[in-house]
Coordinates of C-alpha atoms and ligand atoms in Angstrom, one line a residue:
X10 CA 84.7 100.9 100.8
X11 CA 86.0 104.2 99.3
X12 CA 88.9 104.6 101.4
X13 CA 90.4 101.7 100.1
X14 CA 89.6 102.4 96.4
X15 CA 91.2 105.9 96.4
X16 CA 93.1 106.2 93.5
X17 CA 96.8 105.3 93.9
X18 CA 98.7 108.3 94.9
X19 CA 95.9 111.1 94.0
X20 CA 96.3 114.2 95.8
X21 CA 99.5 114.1 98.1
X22 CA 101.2 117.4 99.3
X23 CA 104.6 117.9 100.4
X24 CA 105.2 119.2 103.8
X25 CA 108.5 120.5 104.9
X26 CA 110.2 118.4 102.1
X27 CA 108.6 115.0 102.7
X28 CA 105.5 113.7 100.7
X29 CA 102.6 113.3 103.0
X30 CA 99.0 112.4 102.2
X31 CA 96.5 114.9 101.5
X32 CA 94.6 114.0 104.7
X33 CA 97.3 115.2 106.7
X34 CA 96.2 118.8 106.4
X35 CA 93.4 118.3 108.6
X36 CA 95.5 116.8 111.4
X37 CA 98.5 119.1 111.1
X38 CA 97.6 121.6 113.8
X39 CA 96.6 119.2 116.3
X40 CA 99.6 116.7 115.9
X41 CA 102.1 120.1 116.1
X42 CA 99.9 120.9 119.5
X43 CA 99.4 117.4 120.6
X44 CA 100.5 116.6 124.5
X45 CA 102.9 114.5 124.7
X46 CA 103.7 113.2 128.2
X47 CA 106.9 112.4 129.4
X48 CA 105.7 108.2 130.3
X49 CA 104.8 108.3 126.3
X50 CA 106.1 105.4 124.6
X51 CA 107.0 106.2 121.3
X52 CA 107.6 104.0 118.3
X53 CA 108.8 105.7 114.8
X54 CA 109.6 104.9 111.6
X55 CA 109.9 105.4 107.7
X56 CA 106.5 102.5 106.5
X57 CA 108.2 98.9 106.2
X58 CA 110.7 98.6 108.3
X59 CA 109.6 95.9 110.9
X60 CA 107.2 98.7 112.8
X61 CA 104.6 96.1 113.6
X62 CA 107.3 93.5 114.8
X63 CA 108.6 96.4 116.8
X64 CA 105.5 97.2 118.8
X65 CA 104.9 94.1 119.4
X66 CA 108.0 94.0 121.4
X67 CA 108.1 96.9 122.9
X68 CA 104.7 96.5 124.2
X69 CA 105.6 92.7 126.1
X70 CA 108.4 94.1 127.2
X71 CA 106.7 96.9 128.9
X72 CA 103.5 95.5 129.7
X73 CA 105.7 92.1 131.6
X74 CA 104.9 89.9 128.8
X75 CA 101.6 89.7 129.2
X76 CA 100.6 87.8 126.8
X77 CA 96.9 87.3 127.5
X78 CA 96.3 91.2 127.2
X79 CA 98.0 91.1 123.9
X80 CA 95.2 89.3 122.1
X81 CA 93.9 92.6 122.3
X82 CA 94.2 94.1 118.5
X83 CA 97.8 95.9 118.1
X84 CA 95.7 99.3 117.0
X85 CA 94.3 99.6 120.3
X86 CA 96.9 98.6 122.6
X87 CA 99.4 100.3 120.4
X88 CA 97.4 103.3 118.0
X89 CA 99.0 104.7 115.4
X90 CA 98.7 108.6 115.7
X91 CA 98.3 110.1 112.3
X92 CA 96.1 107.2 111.2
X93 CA 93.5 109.3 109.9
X94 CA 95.3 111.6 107.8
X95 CA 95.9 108.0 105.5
X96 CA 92.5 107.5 104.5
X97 CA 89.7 109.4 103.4
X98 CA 87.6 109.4 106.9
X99 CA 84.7 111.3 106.0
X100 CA 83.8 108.0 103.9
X101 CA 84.0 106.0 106.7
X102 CA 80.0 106.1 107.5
X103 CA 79.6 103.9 105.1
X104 CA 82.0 101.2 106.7
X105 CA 81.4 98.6 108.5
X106 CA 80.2 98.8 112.3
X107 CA 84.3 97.7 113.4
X108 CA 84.2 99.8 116.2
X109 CA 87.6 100.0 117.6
X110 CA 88.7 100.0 114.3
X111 CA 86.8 102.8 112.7
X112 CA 86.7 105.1 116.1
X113 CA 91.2 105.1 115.5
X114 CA 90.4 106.0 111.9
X115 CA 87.9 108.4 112.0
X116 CA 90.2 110.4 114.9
X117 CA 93.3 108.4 115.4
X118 CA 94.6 111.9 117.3
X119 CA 91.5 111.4 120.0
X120 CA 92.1 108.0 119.9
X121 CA 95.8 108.1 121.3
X122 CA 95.1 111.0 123.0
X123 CA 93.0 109.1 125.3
X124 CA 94.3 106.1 126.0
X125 CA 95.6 105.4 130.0
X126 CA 99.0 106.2 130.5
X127 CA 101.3 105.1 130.1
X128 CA 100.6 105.3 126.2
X129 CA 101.7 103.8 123.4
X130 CA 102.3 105.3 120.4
X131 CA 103.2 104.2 116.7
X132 CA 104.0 107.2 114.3
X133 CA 105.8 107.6 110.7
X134 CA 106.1 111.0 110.6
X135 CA 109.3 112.3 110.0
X136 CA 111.1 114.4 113.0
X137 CA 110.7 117.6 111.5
X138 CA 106.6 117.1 111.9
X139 CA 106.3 114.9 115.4
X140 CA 104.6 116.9 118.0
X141 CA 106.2 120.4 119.2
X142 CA 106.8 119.2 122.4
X143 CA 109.0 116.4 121.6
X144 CA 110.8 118.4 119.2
X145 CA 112.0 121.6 121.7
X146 CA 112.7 118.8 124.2
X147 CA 110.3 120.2 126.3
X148 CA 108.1 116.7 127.1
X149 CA 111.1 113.7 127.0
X150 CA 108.9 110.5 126.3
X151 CA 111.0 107.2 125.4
X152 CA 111.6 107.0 121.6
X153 CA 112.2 103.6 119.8
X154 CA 113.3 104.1 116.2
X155 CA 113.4 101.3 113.3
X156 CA 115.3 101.2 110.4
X157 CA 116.0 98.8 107.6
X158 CA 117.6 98.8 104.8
X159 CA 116.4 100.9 102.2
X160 CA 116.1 98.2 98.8
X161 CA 114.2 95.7 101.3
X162 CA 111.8 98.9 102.8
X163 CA 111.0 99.4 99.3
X164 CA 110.0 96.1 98.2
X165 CA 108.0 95.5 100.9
X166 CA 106.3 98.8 100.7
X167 CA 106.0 97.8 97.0
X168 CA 103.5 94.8 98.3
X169 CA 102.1 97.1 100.8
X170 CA 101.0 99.6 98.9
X171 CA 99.4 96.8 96.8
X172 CA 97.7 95.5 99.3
X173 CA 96.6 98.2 101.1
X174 CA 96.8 101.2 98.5
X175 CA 95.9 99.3 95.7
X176 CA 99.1 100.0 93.4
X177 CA 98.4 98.8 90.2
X178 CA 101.9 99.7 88.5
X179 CA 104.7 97.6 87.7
X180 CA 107.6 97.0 90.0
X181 CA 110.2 99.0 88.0
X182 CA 107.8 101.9 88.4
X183 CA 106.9 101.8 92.0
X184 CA 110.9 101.7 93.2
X185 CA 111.4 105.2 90.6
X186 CA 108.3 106.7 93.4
X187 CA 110.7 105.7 96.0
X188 CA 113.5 107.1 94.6
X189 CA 111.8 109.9 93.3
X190 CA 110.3 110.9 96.5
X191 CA 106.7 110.5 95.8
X192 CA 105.3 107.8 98.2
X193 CA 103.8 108.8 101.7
X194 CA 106.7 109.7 104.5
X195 CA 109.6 110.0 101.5
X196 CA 112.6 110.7 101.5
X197 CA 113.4 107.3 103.1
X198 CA 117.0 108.6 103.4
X199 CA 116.1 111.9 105.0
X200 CA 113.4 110.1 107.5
X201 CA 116.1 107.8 109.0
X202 CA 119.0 110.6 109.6
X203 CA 116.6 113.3 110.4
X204 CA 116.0 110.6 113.9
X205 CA 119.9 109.6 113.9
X206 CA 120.8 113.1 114.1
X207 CA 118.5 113.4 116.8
X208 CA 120.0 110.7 119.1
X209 CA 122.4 112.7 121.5
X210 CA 119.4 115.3 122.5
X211 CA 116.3 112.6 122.5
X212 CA 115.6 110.3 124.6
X213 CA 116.0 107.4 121.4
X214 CA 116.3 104.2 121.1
X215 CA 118.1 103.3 117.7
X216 CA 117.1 99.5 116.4
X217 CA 117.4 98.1 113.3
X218 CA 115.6 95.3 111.8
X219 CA 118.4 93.3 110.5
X220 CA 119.7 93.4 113.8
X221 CA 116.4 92.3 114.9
X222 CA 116.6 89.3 112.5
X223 CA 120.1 88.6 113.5
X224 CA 119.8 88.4 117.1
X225 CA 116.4 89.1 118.8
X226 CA 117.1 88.1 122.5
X227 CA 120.1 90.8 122.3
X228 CA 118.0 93.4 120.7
X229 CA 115.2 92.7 123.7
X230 CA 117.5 93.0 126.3
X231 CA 118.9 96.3 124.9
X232 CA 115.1 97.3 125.1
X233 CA 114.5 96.3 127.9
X234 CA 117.6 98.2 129.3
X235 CA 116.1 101.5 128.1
X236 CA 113.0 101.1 129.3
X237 CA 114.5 99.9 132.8
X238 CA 112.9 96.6 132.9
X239 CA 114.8 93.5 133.5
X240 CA 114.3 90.3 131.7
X241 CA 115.4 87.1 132.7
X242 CA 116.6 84.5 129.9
X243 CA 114.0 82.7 130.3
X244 CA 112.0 85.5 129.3
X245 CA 114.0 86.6 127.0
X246 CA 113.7 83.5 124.9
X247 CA 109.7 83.1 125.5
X248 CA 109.3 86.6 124.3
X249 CA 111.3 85.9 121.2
X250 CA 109.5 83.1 120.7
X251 CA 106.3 84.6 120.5
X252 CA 107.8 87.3 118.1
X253 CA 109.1 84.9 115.8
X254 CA 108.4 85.1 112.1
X255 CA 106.1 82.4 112.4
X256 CA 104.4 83.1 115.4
X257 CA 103.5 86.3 114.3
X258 CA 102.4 85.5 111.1
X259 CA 99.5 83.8 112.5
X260 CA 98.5 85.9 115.4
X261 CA 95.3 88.1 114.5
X262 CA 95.7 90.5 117.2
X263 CA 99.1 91.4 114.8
X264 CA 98.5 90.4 111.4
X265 CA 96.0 92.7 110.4
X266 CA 94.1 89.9 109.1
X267 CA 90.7 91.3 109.0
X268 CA 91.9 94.7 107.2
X269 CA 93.6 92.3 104.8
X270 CA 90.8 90.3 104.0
X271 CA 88.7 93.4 103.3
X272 CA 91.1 94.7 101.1
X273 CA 91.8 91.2 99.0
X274 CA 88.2 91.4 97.9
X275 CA 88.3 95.1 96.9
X276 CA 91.7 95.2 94.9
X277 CA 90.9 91.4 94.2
X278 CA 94.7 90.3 94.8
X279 CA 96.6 87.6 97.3
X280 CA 99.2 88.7 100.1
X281 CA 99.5 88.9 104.4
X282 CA 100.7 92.1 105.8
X283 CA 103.9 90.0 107.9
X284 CA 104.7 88.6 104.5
X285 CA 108.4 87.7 104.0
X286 CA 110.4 88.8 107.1
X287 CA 113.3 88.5 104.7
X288 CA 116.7 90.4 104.3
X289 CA 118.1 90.5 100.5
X290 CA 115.2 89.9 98.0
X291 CA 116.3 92.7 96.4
X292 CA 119.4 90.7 95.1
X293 CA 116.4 89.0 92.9
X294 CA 114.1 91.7 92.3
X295 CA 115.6 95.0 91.6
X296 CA 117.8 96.0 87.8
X297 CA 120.9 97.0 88.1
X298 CA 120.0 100.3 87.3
X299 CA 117.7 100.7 89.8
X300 CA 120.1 99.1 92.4
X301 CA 123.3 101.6 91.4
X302 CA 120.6 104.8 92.0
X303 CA 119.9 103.0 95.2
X304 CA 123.6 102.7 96.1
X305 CA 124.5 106.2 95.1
X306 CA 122.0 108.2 97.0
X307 CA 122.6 105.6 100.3
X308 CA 126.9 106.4 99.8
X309 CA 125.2 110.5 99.5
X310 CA 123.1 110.5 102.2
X311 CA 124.3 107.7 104.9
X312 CA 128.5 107.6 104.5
X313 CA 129.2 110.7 106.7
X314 CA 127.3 109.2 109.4
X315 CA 128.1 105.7 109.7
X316 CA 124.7 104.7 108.9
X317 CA 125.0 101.1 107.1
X318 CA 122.5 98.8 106.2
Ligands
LIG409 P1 108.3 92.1 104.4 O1 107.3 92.8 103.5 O2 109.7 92.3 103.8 O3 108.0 90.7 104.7 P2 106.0 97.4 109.2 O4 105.4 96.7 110.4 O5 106.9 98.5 109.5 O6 104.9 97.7 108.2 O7 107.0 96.3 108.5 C1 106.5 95.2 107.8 C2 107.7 94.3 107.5 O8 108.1 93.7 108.7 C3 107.2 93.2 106.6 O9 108.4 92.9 105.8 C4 106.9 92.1 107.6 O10 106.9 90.8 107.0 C5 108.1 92.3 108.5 N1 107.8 91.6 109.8 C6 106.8 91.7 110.6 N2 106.9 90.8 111.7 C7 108.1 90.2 111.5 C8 108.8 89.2 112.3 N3 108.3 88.7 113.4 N4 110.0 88.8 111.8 C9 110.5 89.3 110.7 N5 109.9 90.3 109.9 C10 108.7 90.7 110.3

């Protein structure tokens, strides 16, 4: 379909100093007007960095780990809110009859907007553009924000936007677009602090993913804690279970599977959306060069705030 065969990187605008796609014009007014309500669950994030994994938890944790009613696709229990502005929707009457699917994509706004309270909502836009409400303070919804470290974000958003953008360039090239700014929701660096800076006024949760990989069971108590549920251990460790590497890897209602499969035939390449879970490829993967630009704008951006990945 044409959405999917967009070519790489045509047409995005910057907005407020981060690079968004063009789509997003036609969404801009109703995000910045969009009613948030104060039982909102809110996950954001810069693309990458262990959203889906995120969700996931946050969901079971919320929804007593019910894990029957998370067969149901992640989109739909969890929607992501700017959805739309990624693709080109008006081409979407020639897609496939996937309703759930295409109804989020063709409107993913009206889609969140209507779902039963309380809602669930995944978003990548940086602060400076999330609803109005959240950003005066005037609607305090719970706030989960994930963050990763910035060489492992970009290579996985390297094989995302293969998989899902259909990036044809080399490796080399793709981390200068991250650098460079030029990839949808960049500047990594300025997305994370714009949400750190945030954390004394907003009701936010801050997670990282290493954290996540390091010690899951603590990281889903501490969730739990701040969205006053109580876990025991033994739920604890079946919810962890469940949002294992592994596990997740395999579950369709998480692994995008059928978007995947779709997109294998059109850009005719191999890959899973939960692909590595690693921490550190980028020891292997990235020149030195590449790393030292890496280095220097992390020291710039994250040293006066104790930000360390
Ligand atoms: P990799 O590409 O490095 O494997 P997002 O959901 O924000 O798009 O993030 C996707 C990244 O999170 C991918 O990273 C994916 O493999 C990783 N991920 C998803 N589920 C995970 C899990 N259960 N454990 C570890 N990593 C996970």
């Amino acid at each position: 379909i044409d959405m999917f065969t967009n070519e790489f990187r045509k047409g995005y605008i910057m907005v407020n100093g981060f690079s968004m796609p063009v789509g997003y014009r036609d969404f801009a007014e109703r995000i910045e007007n969009f009613e948030v309500k104060d039982d909102d669950i809110w996950i954001c994030s810069f693309p990458k960095t262990g959203t889906t994994w995120t969700q996931e938890m946050i969901w079971n944790i919320v929804n007593n780990l019910n894990f029957e009613g998370a067969k149901v696709p992640l989109a739909e229990r969890f929607p992501f809110l700017e959805f739309s502005a990624l693709f080109d929707y008006r081409s979407l009457k020639a897609a496939p009859p996937e309703k759930e699917f295409n109804q989020s994509v063709a409107n993913s706004v009206e889609f969140v907007k209507d779902k039963p309270s309380p809602r669930f909502i995944k978003c990548h836009l940086p602060f400076c553009l999330l609803p109005r409400q959240i950003r005066t303070g005037e609607k305090k919804p719970k706030i989960i924000y994930v963050a990763r470290n910035p060489k492992d974000t970009c290579i996985s958003y390297y094989h995302h936007c293969q998989l899902l953008e259909g990036y044809r360039g080399n490796f080399d090239d793709f981390c200068r677009l991250f650098l460079g700014n030029k990839l949808n929701y960049t500047p990594y660096w300025d997305h994370i602090l714009d949400f750190w800076k945030q954390k004394a006024h907003l009701n936010i949760l801050f997670l990282k993913y290493e954290y996540m990989k390091a010690d899951l069971p603590a990281v889903i108590k501490k969730s739990a804690a701040f969205l006053d549920k109580t876990l025991s251990e033994d739920q604890v460790k079946t919810l962890a279970e469940h949002l294992n590497f592994a596990n997740m890897k395999v579950n369709p209602a998480v692994n995008y599977e059928h978007v995947i499969a779709r997109n294998k035939k059109s850009f005719n390449i191999e890959g899973s959306f939960i692909r590595s879970g690693e921490i550190g490829q980028w020891k292997d993967r990235m020149s030195d060069s590449i790393i030292q630009e890496f280095n220097r704008l992390t020291e710039e951006k994250f040293s006066d705030y104790n930000l360390i990945f």
